[in-house]
Amino acid sequence: MREKIVAGNWKMNNTLEEGVQLAKEVNEILKKNAPKCTVILGTPFIHLADVVRTVDSKLVKVSAENCADKEKGAFTGEVSAAMVKSTGAQYVILGHSERRAYYHETDEILKEKVNLALANGLKVIFCIGEVLEQREAGKQNDVVKAQIENALFHLSADDFAKIVLAYEPVWAIGTGKTATSAQAEEIHAFIRSIVAKKYGQKVADDTTILYGGSCKASNAKELFAQPDVDGGLIGGASLKAADFYGIIEAFN
Ligand code: 13P
């Protein structure tokens, strides 16, 4: 059975104090209501060490939202995979559409980031997804296939097993416009099929594929009930503990 995951992506929200408070609240809720899935908090770099200290590591895992594409050295303002790892975080989100669009992260850059994250013992939540124009042109499968092939398919099967995929249609992010469960299932099944072609059915069956994009308590249950949807990557609804728990609860 592959791992089910609900992961928050706080993006650029929360002061240090607010973030620690939110992590504390999530942790408290989960202490009383044991989750039936892995729960991950994706936080800005500055929160990582404090959030790791705040939560019970058996209940909540911690993820960065990015890391550098260089190992170390004169790269002012960057944060390396080794630094992320040293905070106690276990995951890093890479390839988010906001990083691709606003910070010009290409498949080549992402490949470097993936390699450094894995070399430093981090697991990777790797985001893929098409923009509206590409969906309207019926190109969504080609887009996600190329994103996966270019940044991940150089990995060994052992390393690929440390990757969680997150399908996030860009048109659904922060728009309130969720993919239908049928749309999500169709492309998740396609993604699993290309993983199977490359690494074999066993690896594909073990790969966790999350859905992201306006996922909330009211639609999570139906999305997560799809056979190839293994959980969610949650933006807006991860910023309030009760809302986030409403999504985690979809697995109960
Ligand atoms: P929203 O849940 O706010 O649509 O964001 C999704 C997302 O981008 C998670 O990475």
XYZ file of C-alpha atoms and ligand atoms in Angstrom:
262
model
C 0.000 0.000 0.000
C 1.432 3.345 -1.001
C 1.650 6.152 1.510
C -1.299 8.566 1.775
C -0.214 12.139 2.460
C -1.784 15.480 3.233
C 0.845 18.205 2.954
C 0.420 21.908 3.598
C 2.270 24.506 1.590
C 2.172 27.744 3.541
C 3.863 29.621 0.671
C 4.960 33.138 1.784
C 2.587 33.397 4.729
C 2.973 33.613 8.512
C 5.536 35.399 10.659
C 7.709 33.093 12.753
C 5.384 33.501 15.708
C 2.250 32.843 13.641
C 3.802 29.813 11.990
C 4.870 28.223 15.278
C 1.379 28.851 16.651
C -0.233 27.204 13.610
C 2.093 24.194 13.862
C 1.254 23.904 17.550
C -2.476 23.933 16.775
C -2.157 21.280 14.056
C -0.086 19.130 16.406
C -2.648 19.486 19.221
C -5.542 18.454 16.952
C -3.620 15.420 15.697
C -2.691 14.385 19.237
C -6.399 14.031 19.940
C -7.337 12.643 16.510
C -4.677 10.296 15.178
C -4.383 10.910 11.423
C -4.881 8.043 8.956
C -2.316 9.565 6.610
C 1.122 11.155 6.789
C 0.812 14.859 7.608
C 3.458 17.289 6.378
C 3.793 21.022 7.012
C 5.598 22.868 4.210
C 6.919 26.104 5.669
C 9.200 28.982 4.702
C 12.863 28.418 5.565
C 12.786 30.643 8.621
C 10.135 28.489 10.317
C 11.697 25.086 9.742
C 13.846 24.604 12.854
C 11.230 25.988 15.238
C 8.380 24.027 13.660
C 10.461 20.830 13.873
C 10.926 21.502 17.599
C 7.232 22.347 18.072
C 5.623 19.232 16.586
C 5.703 15.575 17.531
C 7.718 14.043 14.710
C 5.559 10.928 14.801
C 2.473 13.030 13.997
C 3.796 15.789 11.774
C 6.686 15.883 9.288
C 8.213 19.135 8.113
C 9.097 20.267 4.598
C 10.859 23.237 3.043
C 9.228 24.888 0.021
C 12.409 25.150 -2.011
C 16.172 24.686 -1.874
C 19.115 25.939 -3.889
C 20.405 24.358 -7.085
C 23.982 24.744 -5.808
C 25.728 22.817 -3.079
C 27.265 25.718 -1.125
C 29.298 28.888 -1.438
C 28.894 32.411 -2.763
C 25.166 32.404 -3.587
C 23.854 35.233 -1.423
C 20.369 34.647 -0.065
C 20.127 31.019 -1.131
C 19.452 28.078 1.202
C 21.046 24.731 0.421
C 19.562 21.252 0.731
C 22.152 20.507 3.461
C 20.943 23.539 5.447
C 17.316 22.408 5.101
C 18.272 18.939 6.283
C 20.162 20.375 9.276
C 16.922 21.912 10.609
C 15.392 18.461 11.014
C 13.069 18.885 8.037
C 12.608 15.665 6.072
C 11.075 16.914 2.838
C 11.430 19.683 0.286
C 8.797 20.853 -2.199
C 10.404 21.380 -5.615
C 9.057 22.508 -8.960
C 6.059 24.406 -7.652
C 4.399 26.302 -10.503
C 4.948 29.593 -8.680
C 8.711 28.949 -8.650
C 8.634 27.886 -12.290
C 6.643 30.975 -13.329
C 8.009 33.765 -11.100
C 11.589 32.578 -10.521
C 12.149 30.984 -13.917
C 12.985 27.529 -12.614
C 13.542 25.282 -15.610
C 13.583 21.488 -15.785
C 17.419 21.660 -15.828
C 17.542 23.733 -12.632
C 14.984 21.462 -10.997
C 17.000 18.392 -11.899
C 19.967 19.879 -9.983
C 17.754 20.697 -7.009
C 16.311 17.168 -6.969
C 19.812 15.664 -7.076
C 21.046 17.849 -4.202
C 17.938 17.219 -2.108
C 18.290 13.445 -2.471
C 22.074 13.570 -1.907
C 21.366 15.326 1.392
C 18.809 12.794 2.560
C 15.657 14.807 1.875
C 12.537 13.386 0.293
C 11.122 15.464 -2.536
C 7.546 16.550 -3.174
C 7.842 17.288 -6.882
C 5.150 19.463 -8.437
C 3.954 19.206 -12.011
C 0.977 20.609 -13.859
C -0.260 22.475 -16.885
C -1.505 26.046 -17.309
C -5.038 26.757 -18.533
C -3.982 27.349 -22.125
C -2.312 23.938 -22.264
C -5.370 22.217 -20.776
C -7.647 23.958 -23.275
C -5.391 22.727 -26.073
C -5.603 19.177 -24.675
C -1.846 19.155 -23.988
C -1.913 18.426 -20.235
C -0.579 14.884 -20.571
C 2.340 15.968 -22.761
C 3.185 18.782 -20.340
C 3.330 16.658 -17.197
C 5.130 13.848 -19.018
C 7.887 16.231 -20.136
C 8.161 17.797 -16.659
C 8.617 14.359 -15.079
C 10.962 12.992 -17.748
C 13.216 16.053 -17.798
C 13.679 16.497 -14.058
C 13.264 12.984 -12.626
C 13.750 10.151 -15.087
C 17.543 10.225 -14.764
C 17.078 8.859 -11.225
C 17.659 5.245 -10.239
C 14.565 3.334 -9.126
C 15.861 3.530 -5.528
C 16.063 7.303 -5.717
C 12.756 7.633 -7.540
C 11.157 5.879 -4.564
C 12.013 8.995 -2.485
C 9.879 11.195 -4.739
C 6.283 12.141 -4.010
C 4.580 13.580 -7.092
C 2.099 16.431 -6.760
C -0.150 17.147 -9.724
C -1.228 20.763 -9.472
C -3.094 22.186 -12.467
C -2.008 25.828 -12.441
C -5.536 26.970 -13.311
C -6.800 25.442 -10.070
C -4.226 26.990 -7.715
C -5.685 29.690 -5.493
C -8.572 30.181 -7.929
C -11.293 28.270 -6.112
C -11.613 26.252 -9.317
C -10.803 22.633 -8.415
C -10.204 19.946 -11.012
C -13.139 17.554 -10.960
C -12.384 14.224 -9.347
C -12.696 12.651 -12.821
C -10.153 15.093 -14.304
C -7.779 14.445 -11.393
C -8.140 10.662 -11.633
C -7.598 10.651 -15.386
C -4.284 12.484 -15.258
C -3.088 10.776 -12.054
C -3.637 7.406 -13.735
C -1.734 8.672 -16.764
C 1.148 9.860 -14.548
C 1.284 6.446 -12.854
C 1.360 4.770 -16.258
C 4.426 6.719 -17.378
C 6.183 5.892 -14.103
C 5.320 2.224 -14.712
C 6.764 2.364 -18.217
C 10.031 3.768 -16.907
C 10.483 1.994 -13.550
C 8.044 -0.924 -13.670
C 4.597 -1.512 -12.182
C 5.808 -2.108 -8.611
C 7.542 1.270 -8.357
C 4.529 2.955 -9.988
C 2.114 1.275 -7.575
C 4.221 2.504 -4.655
C 4.457 6.111 -5.882
C 2.345 8.600 -3.955
C 0.651 11.105 -6.275
C -0.961 14.107 -4.576
C -3.518 16.489 -6.009
C -3.179 20.240 -5.405
C -5.286 23.214 -6.404
C -8.175 24.654 -4.356
C -8.405 21.451 -2.348
C -10.492 21.953 0.766
C -12.491 19.977 3.323
C -15.597 20.055 1.126
C -13.961 18.403 -1.909
C -11.088 16.403 -0.380
C -13.076 13.259 0.349
C -14.252 12.855 -3.225
C -10.813 13.654 -4.675
C -8.987 11.288 -2.303
C -11.483 8.514 -3.034
C -10.148 8.273 -6.582
C -7.922 5.205 -6.966
C -4.880 7.143 -8.174
C -5.221 10.211 -5.931
C -3.170 9.536 -2.800
C -3.747 12.779 -0.923
C -3.292 16.489 -1.364
C -0.884 19.401 -1.427
C -2.785 22.210 0.213
C -2.173 25.949 -0.072
C -4.810 28.340 1.291
C -6.634 25.750 3.371
C -3.413 24.818 5.215
C -3.218 28.250 6.868
C -5.873 27.511 9.493
C -5.518 24.413 11.658
C -9.234 23.561 11.560
C -9.424 23.887 7.758
C -6.293 21.789 7.317
C -7.595 19.145 9.696
C -10.856 19.062 7.725
C -8.790 17.790 4.774
C -6.710 15.328 6.825
C -10.005 13.952 8.151
C -11.047 13.017 4.619
C -8.951 9.858 5.112
C -10.829 8.825 8.278
P -4.356 26.359 -3.101
O -4.739 25.190 -2.239
O -4.352 27.660 -2.355
O -5.124 26.401 -4.381
O -2.815 26.132 -3.504
C -2.418 24.895 -3.974
C -0.940 24.862 -4.035
O -0.331 25.569 -4.814
C -0.231 23.968 -3.108
O 1.097 23.868 -3.445
